[in-house]
mmCIF file of C-alpha atoms in Angstrom:
data_model
loop_
_atom_site.group_PDB
_atom_site.id
_atom_site.type_symbol
_atom_site.label_atom_id
_atom_site.label_comp_id
_atom_site.label_asym_id
_atom_site.label_seq_id
_atom_site.Cartn_x
_atom_site.Cartn_y
_atom_site.Cartn_z
ATOM 1 C CA UNK A 1 14.828 -20.727 1.259
ATOM 2 C CA UNK A 2 11.167 -21.368 1.868
ATOM 3 C CA UNK A 3 9.315 -21.961 5.090
ATOM 4 C CA UNK A 4 5.871 -23.514 5.121
ATOM 5 C CA UNK A 5 3.578 -22.826 8.050
ATOM 6 C CA UNK A 6 0.299 -24.332 9.144
ATOM 7 C CA UNK A 7 -1.642 -22.555 11.861
ATOM 8 C CA UNK A 8 -3.807 -24.913 13.917
ATOM 9 C CA UNK A 9 -6.721 -23.803 16.037
ATOM 10 C CA UNK A 10 -7.965 -25.590 19.151
ATOM 11 C CA UNK A 11 -11.050 -24.781 21.158
ATOM 12 C CA UNK A 12 -11.073 -24.740 24.911
ATOM 13 C CA UNK A 13 -12.756 -23.192 27.911
ATOM 14 C CA UNK A 14 -10.889 -19.959 27.290
ATOM 15 C CA UNK A 15 -12.313 -19.645 23.778
ATOM 16 C CA UNK A 16 -10.389 -19.812 20.532
ATOM 17 C CA UNK A 17 -6.626 -19.886 20.755
ATOM 18 C CA UNK A 18 -3.741 -20.824 18.537
ATOM 19 C CA UNK A 19 -1.594 -23.625 19.796
ATOM 20 C CA UNK A 20 1.334 -23.847 17.558
ATOM 21 C CA UNK A 21 3.281 -23.417 14.419
ATOM 22 C CA UNK A 22 4.511 -26.306 12.324
ATOM 23 C CA UNK A 23 7.432 -25.288 10.150
ATOM 24 C CA UNK A 24 8.975 -27.327 7.353
ATOM 25 C CA UNK A 25 12.223 -26.168 5.799
ATOM 26 C CA UNK A 26 12.324 -26.433 2.031
ATOM 27 C CA UNK A 27 15.459 -25.705 0.009
ATOM 28 C CA UNK A 28 14.779 -23.462 -2.972
ATOM 29 C CA UNK A 29 16.976 -21.645 -5.477
ATOM 30 C CA UNK A 30 16.042 -18.062 -4.701
ATOM 31 C CA UNK A 31 19.378 -16.304 -4.874
ATOM 32 C CA UNK A 32 21.132 -15.239 -7.994
ATOM 33 C CA UNK A 33 18.326 -13.781 -10.075
ATOM 34 C CA UNK A 34 15.768 -13.146 -7.379
ATOM 35 C CA UNK A 35 12.162 -14.291 -7.671
ATOM 36 C CA UNK A 36 9.692 -13.422 -10.388
ATOM 37 C CA UNK A 37 5.990 -13.934 -9.684
ATOM 38 C CA UNK A 38 2.966 -13.225 -11.824
ATOM 39 C CA UNK A 39 0.203 -10.856 -10.848
ATOM 40 C CA UNK A 40 -2.700 -12.952 -9.628
ATOM 41 C CA UNK A 41 -6.189 -11.886 -10.588
ATOM 42 C CA UNK A 42 -8.071 -14.352 -8.428
ATOM 43 C CA UNK A 43 -9.955 -13.840 -5.210
ATOM 44 C CA UNK A 44 -7.823 -14.419 -2.121
ATOM 45 C CA UNK A 45 -9.116 -16.066 0.993
ATOM 46 C CA UNK A 46 -11.559 -18.737 1.998
ATOM 47 C CA UNK A 47 -14.773 -19.419 0.114
ATOM 48 C CA UNK A 48 -17.919 -17.749 1.403
ATOM 49 C CA UNK A 49 -19.204 -20.941 3.041
ATOM 50 C CA UNK A 50 -15.858 -21.202 4.851
ATOM 51 C CA UNK A 51 -16.079 -17.698 6.297
ATOM 52 C CA UNK A 52 -14.598 -15.928 3.290
ATOM 53 C CA UNK A 53 -15.766 -12.665 1.745
ATOM 54 C CA UNK A 54 -18.059 -12.453 -1.261
ATOM 55 C CA UNK A 55 -18.207 -9.034 -2.914
ATOM 56 C CA UNK A 56 -19.404 -7.405 -6.133
ATOM 57 C CA UNK A 57 -16.670 -4.836 -6.761
ATOM 58 C CA UNK A 58 -14.661 -5.682 -9.936
ATOM 59 C CA UNK A 59 -11.421 -4.785 -8.142
ATOM 60 C CA UNK A 60 -10.915 -4.764 -4.376
ATOM 61 C CA UNK A 61 -8.392 -5.213 -1.606
ATOM 62 C CA UNK A 62 -8.498 -5.226 2.201
ATOM 63 C CA UNK A 63 -5.312 -4.871 4.239
ATOM 64 C CA UNK A 64 -4.267 -4.478 7.874
ATOM 65 C CA UNK A 65 -2.352 -1.233 8.244
ATOM 66 C CA UNK A 66 0.458 -2.144 10.653
ATOM 67 C CA UNK A 67 1.721 -5.341 9.024
ATOM 68 C CA UNK A 68 0.403 -4.669 5.539
ATOM 69 C CA UNK A 69 -1.214 -8.127 5.589
ATOM 70 C CA UNK A 70 -3.661 -8.686 2.766
ATOM 71 C CA UNK A 71 -6.930 -10.120 4.095
ATOM 72 C CA UNK A 72 -8.783 -10.179 0.785
ATOM 73 C CA UNK A 73 -8.073 -9.253 -2.802
ATOM 74 C CA UNK A 74 -9.838 -9.445 -6.135
ATOM 75 C CA UNK A 75 -8.138 -8.356 -9.368
ATOM 76 C CA UNK A 76 -5.931 -6.205 -7.146
ATOM 77 C CA UNK A 77 -3.277 -5.607 -9.823
ATOM 78 C CA UNK A 78 -5.652 -4.550 -12.585
ATOM 79 C CA UNK A 79 -4.953 -1.009 -13.775
ATOM 80 C CA UNK A 80 -8.022 1.222 -13.783
ATOM 81 C CA UNK A 81 -8.868 4.899 -13.793
ATOM 82 C CA UNK A 82 -8.568 5.950 -10.121
ATOM 83 C CA UNK A 83 -10.781 9.031 -10.539
ATOM 84 C CA UNK A 84 -10.680 11.315 -7.467
ATOM 85 C CA UNK A 85 -8.962 8.631 -5.376
ATOM 86 C CA UNK A 86 -5.876 9.815 -7.240
ATOM 87 C CA UNK A 87 -6.003 12.969 -5.112
ATOM 88 C CA UNK A 88 -4.276 10.885 -2.411
ATOM 89 C CA UNK A 89 -1.130 11.078 -4.522
ATOM 90 C CA UNK A 90 -1.529 14.832 -4.950
ATOM 91 C CA UNK A 91 -1.924 15.183 -1.186
ATOM 92 C CA UNK A 92 1.148 13.015 -0.522
ATOM 93 C CA UNK A 93 3.362 15.158 -2.752
ATOM 94 C CA UNK A 94 2.162 18.302 -0.948
ATOM 95 C CA UNK A 95 2.496 16.734 2.519
ATOM 96 C CA UNK A 96 6.068 15.720 1.739
ATOM 97 C CA UNK A 97 6.964 19.171 0.425
ATOM 98 C CA UNK A 98 5.647 20.672 3.669
ATOM 99 C CA UNK A 99 7.472 18.088 5.771
ATOM 100 C CA UNK A 100 10.746 18.887 3.993
ATOM 101 C CA UNK A 101 10.291 22.641 4.401
ATOM 102 C CA UNK A 102 9.862 23.336 0.696
ATOM 103 C CA UNK A 103 6.266 24.557 1.151
ATOM 104 C CA UNK A 104 4.511 26.213 4.093
ATOM 105 C CA UNK A 105 0.858 25.899 5.041
ATOM 106 C CA UNK A 106 0.691 29.695 5.016
ATOM 107 C CA UNK A 107 2.007 30.006 1.442
ATOM 108 C CA UNK A 108 -0.618 31.452 -0.903
ATOM 109 C CA UNK A 109 -1.165 30.343 -4.501
ATOM 110 C CA UNK A 110 -2.930 32.174 -7.307
ATOM 111 C CA UNK A 111 -6.172 30.760 -8.765
ATOM 112 C CA UNK A 112 -5.517 30.861 -12.487
ATOM 113 C CA UNK A 113 -8.201 31.001 -15.153
ATOM 114 C CA UNK A 114 -7.186 27.469 -16.126
ATOM 115 C CA UNK A 115 -7.791 26.197 -12.590
ATOM 116 C CA UNK A 116 -11.099 28.051 -12.369
ATOM 117 C CA UNK A 117 -12.460 26.893 -15.757
ATOM 118 C CA UNK A 118 -11.267 23.260 -15.610
ATOM 119 C CA UNK A 119 -11.804 22.627 -11.903
ATOM 120 C CA UNK A 120 -13.913 25.458 -10.509
ATOM 121 C CA UNK A 121 -17.575 26.448 -10.657
ATOM 122 C CA UNK A 122 -17.810 26.502 -14.506
ATOM 123 C CA UNK A 123 -16.576 22.896 -14.764
ATOM 124 C CA UNK A 124 -19.601 21.197 -13.209
ATOM 125 C CA UNK A 125 -17.421 18.784 -11.270
ATOM 126 C CA UNK A 126 -16.411 18.586 -7.632
ATOM 127 C CA UNK A 127 -15.003 21.962 -6.602
ATOM 128 C CA UNK A 128 -14.176 24.105 -3.592
ATOM 129 C CA UNK A 129 -15.537 27.129 -5.513
ATOM 130 C CA UNK A 130 -12.230 28.988 -5.540
ATOM 131 C CA UNK A 131 -12.703 32.489 -6.954
ATOM 132 C CA UNK A 132 -10.779 33.288 -10.135
ATOM 133 C CA UNK A 133 -7.586 35.350 -9.595
ATOM 134 C CA UNK A 134 -7.877 35.061 -5.791
ATOM 135 C CA UNK A 135 -5.058 33.814 -3.574
ATOM 136 C CA UNK A 136 -5.596 30.854 -1.256
ATOM 137 C CA UNK A 137 -3.316 29.400 1.394
ATOM 138 C CA UNK A 138 -1.937 25.875 1.055
ATOM 139 C CA UNK A 139 -3.769 24.958 4.250
ATOM 140 C CA UNK A 140 -7.150 25.949 2.794
ATOM 141 C CA UNK A 141 -6.356 24.356 -0.555
ATOM 142 C CA UNK A 142 -5.628 21.042 1.192
ATOM 143 C CA UNK A 143 -8.967 21.284 2.980
ATOM 144 C CA UNK A 144 -10.655 21.953 -0.352
ATOM 145 C CA UNK A 145 -8.880 19.087 -2.133
ATOM 146 C CA UNK A 146 -9.458 16.508 0.613
ATOM 147 C CA UNK A 147 -12.856 17.388 2.112
ATOM 148 C CA UNK A 148 -14.541 18.869 -0.978
ATOM 149 C CA UNK A 149 -12.583 16.738 -3.460
ATOM 150 C CA UNK A 150 -12.046 20.055 -5.231
ATOM 151 C CA UNK A 151 -10.554 19.689 -8.682
ATOM 152 C CA UNK A 152 -9.775 23.409 -8.669
ATOM 153 C CA UNK A 153 -7.871 23.107 -5.383
ATOM 154 C CA UNK A 154 -5.658 20.380 -6.867
ATOM 155 C CA UNK A 155 -4.878 22.379 -9.996
ATOM 156 C CA UNK A 156 -3.995 25.463 -7.929
ATOM 157 C CA UNK A 157 -1.660 23.383 -5.752
ATOM 158 C CA UNK A 158 -0.065 21.808 -8.832
ATOM 159 C CA UNK A 159 0.503 25.146 -10.566
ATOM 160 C CA UNK A 160 1.751 26.780 -7.378
ATOM 161 C CA UNK A 161 4.293 24.037 -6.605
ATOM 162 C CA UNK A 162 5.439 22.937 -10.075
ATOM 163 C CA UNK A 163 4.476 25.826 -12.376
ATOM 164 C CA UNK A 164 1.991 23.759 -14.369
ATOM 165 C CA UNK A 165 -0.109 20.650 -13.915
ATOM 166 C CA UNK A 166 1.872 18.477 -16.351
ATOM 167 C CA UNK A 167 5.090 19.008 -14.409
ATOM 168 C CA UNK A 168 3.293 18.274 -11.143
ATOM 169 C CA UNK A 169 1.908 15.032 -12.607
ATOM 170 C CA UNK A 170 5.477 14.023 -13.481
ATOM 171 C CA UNK A 171 6.407 14.693 -9.851
ATOM 172 C CA UNK A 172 3.542 12.440 -8.766
ATOM 173 C CA UNK A 173 4.736 9.567 -10.963
ATOM 174 C CA UNK A 174 8.321 9.961 -9.785
ATOM 175 C CA UNK A 175 7.211 9.992 -6.149
ATOM 176 C CA UNK A 176 5.053 6.917 -6.716
ATOM 177 C CA UNK A 177 8.123 5.008 -7.910
ATOM 178 C CA UNK A 178 10.025 6.081 -4.791
ATOM 179 C CA UNK A 179 7.212 4.600 -2.702
ATOM 180 C CA UNK A 180 7.363 1.290 -4.570
ATOM 181 C CA UNK A 181 4.271 1.915 -6.690
ATOM 182 C CA UNK A 182 5.593 0.550 -9.963
ATOM 183 C CA UNK A 183 2.424 0.600 -12.086
ATOM 184 C CA UNK A 184 0.739 3.905 -11.249
ATOM 185 C CA UNK A 185 0.872 6.734 -13.786
ATOM 186 C CA UNK A 186 -0.518 10.262 -13.581
ATOM 187 C CA UNK A 187 -1.413 12.828 -16.227
ATOM 188 C CA UNK A 188 -3.040 15.485 -14.038
ATOM 189 C CA UNK A 189 -3.462 16.388 -10.377
ATOM 190 C CA UNK A 190 -7.090 15.512 -9.719
ATOM 191 C CA UNK A 191 -8.118 12.343 -11.537
ATOM 192 C CA UNK A 192 -10.256 14.007 -14.199
ATOM 193 C CA UNK A 193 -10.539 11.660 -17.218
ATOM 194 C CA UNK A 194 -7.230 11.096 -18.999
ATOM 195 C CA UNK A 195 -5.753 7.862 -20.450
ATOM 196 C CA UNK A 196 -2.578 8.574 -18.475
ATOM 197 C CA UNK A 197 -4.308 8.221 -15.095
ATOM 198 C CA UNK A 198 -3.997 4.570 -14.026
ATOM 199 C CA UNK A 199 -3.692 2.901 -10.629
ATOM 200 C CA UNK A 200 -4.370 -0.502 -9.082
ATOM 201 C CA UNK A 201 -6.275 -1.021 -5.849
ATOM 202 C CA UNK A 202 -3.152 -2.658 -4.408
ATOM 203 C CA UNK A 203 -1.081 0.461 -5.025
ATOM 204 C CA UNK A 204 -3.866 2.684 -3.716
ATOM 205 C CA UNK A 205 -3.875 0.660 -0.481
ATOM 206 C CA UNK A 206 -0.094 0.980 -0.250
ATOM 207 C CA UNK A 207 -0.388 4.745 -0.740
ATOM 208 C CA UNK A 208 -3.149 5.051 1.870
ATOM 209 C CA UNK A 209 -1.089 3.058 4.377
ATOM 210 C CA UNK A 210 1.921 5.302 3.735
ATOM 211 C CA UNK A 211 -0.109 8.503 4.198
ATOM 212 C CA UNK A 212 -1.643 7.244 7.463
ATOM 213 C CA UNK A 213 1.697 6.156 8.913
ATOM 214 C CA UNK A 214 3.906 8.999 7.642
ATOM 215 C CA UNK A 215 1.671 12.050 8.047
ATOM 216 C CA UNK A 216 -0.566 11.461 11.091
ATOM 217 C CA UNK A 217 -1.209 15.184 11.612
ATOM 218 C CA UNK A 218 -2.248 15.741 8.006
ATOM 219 C CA UNK A 219 -4.253 12.518 7.947
ATOM 220 C CA UNK A 220 -6.728 14.127 10.357
ATOM 221 C CA UNK A 221 -7.957 16.255 7.430
ATOM 222 C CA UNK A 222 -9.522 13.176 5.839
ATOM 223 C CA UNK A 223 -11.832 12.754 8.833
ATOM 224 C CA UNK A 224 -13.156 16.329 8.991
ATOM 225 C CA UNK A 225 -16.889 16.235 8.272
ATOM 226 C CA UNK A 226 -17.294 19.591 6.477
ATOM 227 C CA UNK A 227 -15.513 22.682 5.197
ATOM 228 C CA UNK A 228 -16.808 26.106 4.200
ATOM 229 C CA UNK A 229 -15.170 28.150 1.457
ATOM 230 C CA UNK A 230 -16.469 31.165 -0.456
ATOM 231 C CA UNK A 231 -19.471 31.068 1.919
ATOM 232 C CA UNK A 232 -20.408 27.610 0.621
ATOM 233 C CA UNK A 233 -20.471 24.765 3.143
ATOM 234 C CA UNK A 234 -19.881 21.259 1.800
ATOM 235 C CA UNK A 235 -19.910 17.884 3.529
ATOM 236 C CA UNK A 236 -17.107 15.327 3.355
ATOM 237 C CA UNK A 237 -17.961 12.888 0.537
ATOM 238 C CA UNK A 238 -16.782 9.777 2.449
ATOM 239 C CA UNK A 239 -19.945 7.809 3.407
ATOM 240 C CA UNK A 240 -18.099 5.642 5.948
ATOM 241 C CA UNK A 241 -17.568 8.587 8.292
ATOM 242 C CA UNK A 242 -21.237 8.517 9.276
ATOM 243 C CA UNK A 243 -22.003 4.813 8.854
ATOM 244 C CA UNK A 244 -19.130 2.797 10.372
ATOM 245 C CA UNK A 245 -17.669 2.891 13.868
ATOM 246 C CA UNK A 246 -14.030 4.004 13.858
ATOM 247 C CA UNK A 247 -13.990 5.240 10.241
ATOM 248 C CA UNK A 248 -11.691 8.278 9.855
ATOM 249 C CA UNK A 249 -10.690 8.745 6.167
ATOM 250 C CA UNK A 250 -9.808 8.669 3.072
ATOM 251 C CA UNK A 251 -11.273 9.406 -0.481
ATOM 252 C CA UNK A 252 -14.075 8.519 -2.848
ATOM 253 C CA UNK A 253 -13.916 8.724 -6.621
ATOM 254 C CA UNK A 254 -16.054 8.545 -9.727
ATOM 255 C CA UNK A 255 -15.589 8.904 -13.461
ATOM 256 C CA UNK A 256 -17.541 7.269 -16.272
ATOM 257 C CA UNK A 257 -14.405 5.365 -17.260
ATOM 258 C CA UNK A 258 -13.477 4.172 -13.778
ATOM 259 C CA UNK A 259 -16.880 3.766 -12.155
ATOM 260 C CA UNK A 260 -17.489 4.344 -8.458
ATOM 261 C CA UNK A 261 -14.633 3.617 -6.074
ATOM 262 C CA UNK A 262 -13.275 4.537 -2.696
ATOM 263 C CA UNK A 263 -10.352 4.203 -0.321
ATOM 264 C CA UNK A 264 -11.483 3.920 3.280
ATOM 265 C CA UNK A 265 -9.964 3.214 6.672
ATOM 266 C CA UNK A 266 -11.281 2.495 10.135
ATOM 267 C CA UNK A 267 -9.968 1.467 13.557
ATOM 268 C CA UNK A 268 -11.744 -0.952 15.884
ATOM 269 C CA UNK A 269 -10.296 -2.503 19.043
ATOM 270 C CA UNK A 270 -6.877 -1.082 18.229
ATOM 271 C CA UNK A 271 -6.726 -2.616 14.742
ATOM 272 C CA UNK A 272 -6.727 -0.447 11.603
ATOM 273 C CA UNK A 273 -7.927 -1.823 8.280
ATOM 274 C CA UNK A 274 -7.776 -0.175 4.869
ATOM 275 C CA UNK A 275 -10.186 -1.032 2.065
ATOM 276 C CA UNK A 276 -9.999 -0.064 -1.602
ATOM 277 C CA UNK A 277 -12.679 -0.859 -4.174
ATOM 278 C CA UNK A 278 -13.166 0.385 -7.723
ATOM 279 C CA UNK A 279 -15.382 -0.114 -10.739
ATOM 280 C CA UNK A 280 -18.875 -0.265 -9.226
ATOM 281 C CA UNK A 281 -21.862 1.178 -11.082
ATOM 282 C CA UNK A 282 -23.721 2.745 -8.174
ATOM 283 C CA UNK A 283 -22.574 5.043 -5.321
ATOM 284 C CA UNK A 284 -24.762 3.228 -2.801
ATOM 285 C CA UNK A 285 -23.149 -0.082 -3.756
ATOM 286 C CA UNK A 286 -19.759 1.546 -3.235
ATOM 287 C CA UNK A 287 -20.662 2.597 0.297
ATOM 288 C CA UNK A 288 -22.236 -0.709 1.294
ATOM 289 C CA UNK A 289 -19.453 -2.816 -0.257
ATOM 290 C CA UNK A 290 -16.683 -0.913 1.555
ATOM 291 C CA UNK A 291 -18.538 -1.069 4.859
ATOM 292 C CA UNK A 292 -19.327 -4.760 4.464
ATOM 293 C CA UNK A 293 -15.701 -5.626 3.685
ATOM 294 C CA UNK A 294 -14.325 -3.691 6.650
ATOM 295 C CA UNK A 295 -16.864 -5.261 9.013
ATOM 296 C CA UNK A 296 -15.957 -8.723 7.708
ATOM 297 C CA UNK A 297 -12.270 -8.037 8.308
ATOM 298 C CA UNK A 298 -12.767 -6.781 11.860
ATOM 299 C CA UNK A 299 -15.024 -9.709 12.667
ATOM 300 C CA UNK A 300 -12.896 -12.526 11.246
ATOM 301 C CA UNK A 301 -9.185 -11.672 11.576
ATOM 302 C CA UNK A 302 -6.577 -11.266 14.278
ATOM 303 C CA UNK A 303 -2.816 -10.652 14.294
ATOM 304 C CA UNK A 304 -0.355 -13.490 14.887
ATOM 305 C CA UNK A 305 3.426 -13.309 15.130
ATOM 306 C CA UNK A 306 5.386 -15.414 12.633
ATOM 307 C CA UNK A 307 8.806 -14.334 13.884
ATOM 308 C CA UNK A 308 9.739 -12.538 17.091
ATOM 309 C CA UNK A 309 12.329 -9.727 17.023
ATOM 310 C CA UNK A 310 15.815 -11.127 16.320
ATOM 311 C CA UNK A 311 14.426 -14.632 15.764
ATOM 312 C CA UNK A 312 16.139 -16.547 12.970
ATOM 313 C CA UNK A 313 14.106 -16.157 9.778
ATOM 314 C CA UNK A 314 16.450 -17.886 7.357
ATOM 315 C CA UNK A 315 19.863 -17.747 5.713
ATOM 316 C CA UNK A 316 21.353 -15.995 2.702
ATOM 317 C CA UNK A 317 24.224 -17.397 0.665
ATOM 318 C CA UNK A 318 27.448 -15.352 0.979
ATOM 319 C CA UNK A 319 30.081 -14.734 -1.689
ATOM 320 C CA UNK A 320 33.717 -14.315 -0.661
ATOM 321 C CA UNK A 321 33.179 -14.442 3.083
ATOM 322 C CA UNK A 322 34.618 -16.339 6.019
ATOM 323 C CA UNK A 323 31.219 -17.989 6.282
ATOM 324 C CA UNK A 324 29.263 -19.504 3.402
ATOM 325 C CA UNK A 325 25.969 -18.047 4.683
ATOM 326 C CA UNK A 326 24.591 -15.333 6.951
ATOM 327 C CA UNK A 327 21.715 -15.549 9.418
ATOM 328 C CA UNK A 328 18.741 -13.296 8.732
ATOM 329 C CA UNK A 329 16.341 -11.745 11.238
ATOM 330 C CA UNK A 330 14.170 -8.683 11.787
ATOM 331 C CA UNK A 331 14.445 -6.061 14.523
ATOM 332 C CA UNK A 332 10.645 -5.874 14.621
ATOM 333 C CA UNK A 333 8.146 -8.699 15.043
ATOM 334 C CA UNK A 334 6.953 -10.064 11.718
ATOM 335 C CA UNK A 335 3.192 -10.426 11.969
ATOM 336 C CA UNK A 336 0.452 -11.598 9.664
ATOM 337 C CA UNK A 337 -3.323 -11.540 9.950
ATOM 338 C CA UNK A 338 -5.012 -14.934 10.213
ATOM 339 C CA UNK A 339 -8.661 -15.948 10.312
ATOM 340 C CA UNK A 340 -10.051 -16.568 13.790
ATOM 341 C CA UNK A 341 -12.456 -19.296 12.754
ATOM 342 C CA UNK A 342 -10.375 -21.336 10.349
ATOM 343 C CA UNK A 343 -6.998 -22.740 9.444
ATOM 344 C CA UNK A 344 -4.762 -20.576 7.275
ATOM 345 C CA UNK A 345 -1.931 -22.248 5.405
ATOM 346 C CA UNK A 346 0.860 -19.737 4.936
ATOM 347 C CA UNK A 347 4.076 -20.064 2.985
ATOM 348 C CA UNK A 348 6.969 -17.745 3.836
ATOM 349 C CA UNK A 349 9.993 -17.319 1.599
ATOM 350 C CA UNK A 350 13.147 -15.322 2.096
ATOM 351 C CA UNK A 351 13.787 -13.413 -1.128
ATOM 352 C CA UNK A 352 17.109 -11.725 -1.882
ATOM 353 C CA UNK A 353 19.534 -10.985 -4.698
ATOM 354 C CA UNK A 354 22.587 -13.015 -4.069
ATOM 355 C CA UNK A 355 24.868 -14.455 -3.119
ATOM 356 C CA UNK A 356 25.513 -11.471 -0.863
ATOM 357 C CA UNK A 357 29.027 -10.159 -1.194
ATOM 358 C CA UNK A 358 31.175 -10.010 1.970
ATOM 359 C CA UNK A 359 31.947 -8.147 4.151
ATOM 360 C CA UNK A 360 28.497 -7.971 5.726
ATOM 361 C CA UNK A 361 27.633 -5.801 8.715
ATOM 362 C CA UNK A 362 25.037 -6.687 11.379
ATOM 363 C CA UNK A 363 21.796 -4.904 10.591
ATOM 364 C CA UNK A 364 22.579 -4.689 6.876
ATOM 365 C CA UNK A 365 19.397 -5.138 4.846
ATOM 366 C CA UNK A 366 19.647 -8.281 2.757
ATOM 367 C CA UNK A 367 16.168 -8.956 1.397
ATOM 368 C CA UNK A 368 12.582 -9.562 2.407
ATOM 369 C CA UNK A 369 10.453 -12.332 3.840
ATOM 370 C CA UNK A 370 7.391 -12.683 1.668
ATOM 371 C CA UNK A 371 4.346 -14.529 2.997
ATOM 372 C CA UNK A 372 1.740 -16.136 0.743
ATOM 373 C CA UNK A 373 -1.798 -17.079 1.695
ATOM 374 C CA UNK A 374 -2.749 -19.543 -0.998
ATOM 375 C CA UNK A 375 -1.684 -18.180 -4.392
ATOM 376 C CA UNK A 376 -1.524 -14.547 -3.298
ATOM 377 C CA UNK A 377 0.906 -12.474 -1.263
ATOM 378 C CA UNK A 378 -0.402 -11.810 2.241
ATOM 379 C CA UNK A 379 2.428 -9.565 3.433
ATOM 380 C CA UNK A 380 6.148 -8.877 3.196
ATOM 381 C CA UNK A 381 8.734 -7.433 5.563
ATOM 382 C CA UNK A 382 12.454 -6.596 5.314
ATOM 383 C CA UNK A 383 15.067 -8.910 6.835
ATOM 384 C CA UNK A 384 18.578 -7.985 7.913
ATOM 385 C CA UNK A 385 21.895 -9.667 8.621
ATOM 386 C CA UNK A 386 21.842 -10.924 12.209
ATOM 387 C CA UNK A 387 25.620 -11.323 12.404
ATOM 388 C CA UNK A 388 28.792 -9.982 10.808
ATOM 389 C CA UNK A 389 30.549 -11.864 8.036
ATOM 390 C CA UNK A 390 34.119 -10.804 7.375
ATOM 391 C CA UNK A 391 35.776 -10.987 3.996
ATOM 392 C CA UNK A 392 37.269 -14.415 3.351
ATOM 393 C CA UNK A 393 40.729 -15.416 2.183
ATOM 394 C CA UNK A 394 41.907 -15.150 -1.405
ATOM 395 C CA UNK A 395 41.396 -18.888 -1.771
ATOM 396 C CA UNK A 396 37.836 -18.643 -0.423
ATOM 397 C CA UNK A 397 36.964 -15.905 -2.899
ATOM 398 C CA UNK A 398 38.507 -17.875 -5.766
ATOM 399 C CA UNK A 399 36.496 -20.976 -4.893
ATOM 400 C CA UNK A 400 33.288 -18.949 -4.661
ATOM 401 C CA UNK A 401 34.048 -17.262 -7.980
ATOM 402 C CA UNK A 402 34.598 -20.610 -9.695
ATOM 403 C CA UNK A 403 31.406 -21.961 -8.170
ATOM 404 C CA UNK A 404 29.390 -19.009 -9.450
ATOM 405 C CA UNK A 405 30.918 -19.420 -12.915
ATOM 406 C CA UNK A 406 29.888 -23.087 -13.076
ATOM 407 C CA UNK A 407 26.379 -22.288 -11.860
ATOM 408 C CA UNK A 408 26.074 -19.499 -14.430
ATOM 409 C CA UNK A 409 27.135 -21.854 -17.247
ATOM 410 C CA UNK A 410 24.653 -24.478 -16.032
ATOM 411 C CA UNK A 411 21.833 -21.947 -16.022
ATOM 412 C CA UNK A 412 22.703 -20.690 -19.484
ATOM 413 C CA UNK A 413 22.647 -24.254 -20.806
ATOM 414 C CA UNK A 414 19.331 -24.980 -19.133
ATOM 415 C CA UNK A 415 17.775 -21.863 -20.670
ATOM 416 C CA UNK A 416 18.867 -22.945 -24.161
ATOM 417 C CA UNK A 417 17.174 -26.294 -23.646
#
């Protein structure tokens, strides 16, 4: 099922306001095999002369944190070296281990010669200057990894938790898959050059959103301006913290292979945006591009509700039930960001693997509603059964089985053609 929406803006004495939602129901075959869509490498959003964003970063994305709405994207699914931005994944694995009681902030890990040589003072890279053969608490190591972008801190954490960095990198990849990051791969803990380190800006934005929402107490580390270790005081490397109102995290990164990139977040007027850019050739361009994109987002977008809680979103086909279909809804409002000064045409589709086999319980997750802005996905949210569907009679199940068999034969014939 597909729903097509047009948002129309009227002007009045009270300023800009949205007057309505025109919805057209379109029947589409979305069930049996799900939906396959190609990664889109184009720029999303209006053209510059229509209030759109025009940026120089080779890959970029801007999202709203609560709904996950994509406000702008450019080559967002292109795999690139994430450099030190990859430390977000290292931090997430550690945060989760602490949350689950497997690791304590007071635990102390040994600084091996490997960690010292490859990530410490002798390496010439970003470091917290951990002393060889010393012991450092997890709390201090997290400060060193996040604020100093310390490569040594990440290696010490990896060796302390997993025994060696390779095993920890495998943990990172496994955890990424659990979070729905299907393309990211990791070969070490800190983003130092390795062909196995690859991420997209879309998956980095998803990771940043997860960290912000899941670990609010730990997220505060990303906003701390400085940290002193081994009598050496270092400033936070995030340029947004001192240049943009409401900026409070996350990470910068640079390698020769990946270029200059950063993941940043800020809150203004109660709205949080997350920006990710990668592949720039100059650190000043990185700072100005991220700031410019966030300011554009805050200036031009606002949240609008597509579906209220428990409002009918669509239907899913049912197999072997008393009813041939089940109503779908969400317990939370489904919102999307729209441009204040223009008209956004959005297309929403209910996507599920089906038909859904009965019996079905109320609140059972069935699929997602996926919203497109133009050719690109703007946001997606889960949808659930809004009613129970009991198992049907033997005759009903037989009829449904025969129907599915005929449809399957038809599809197989069409594929041969």
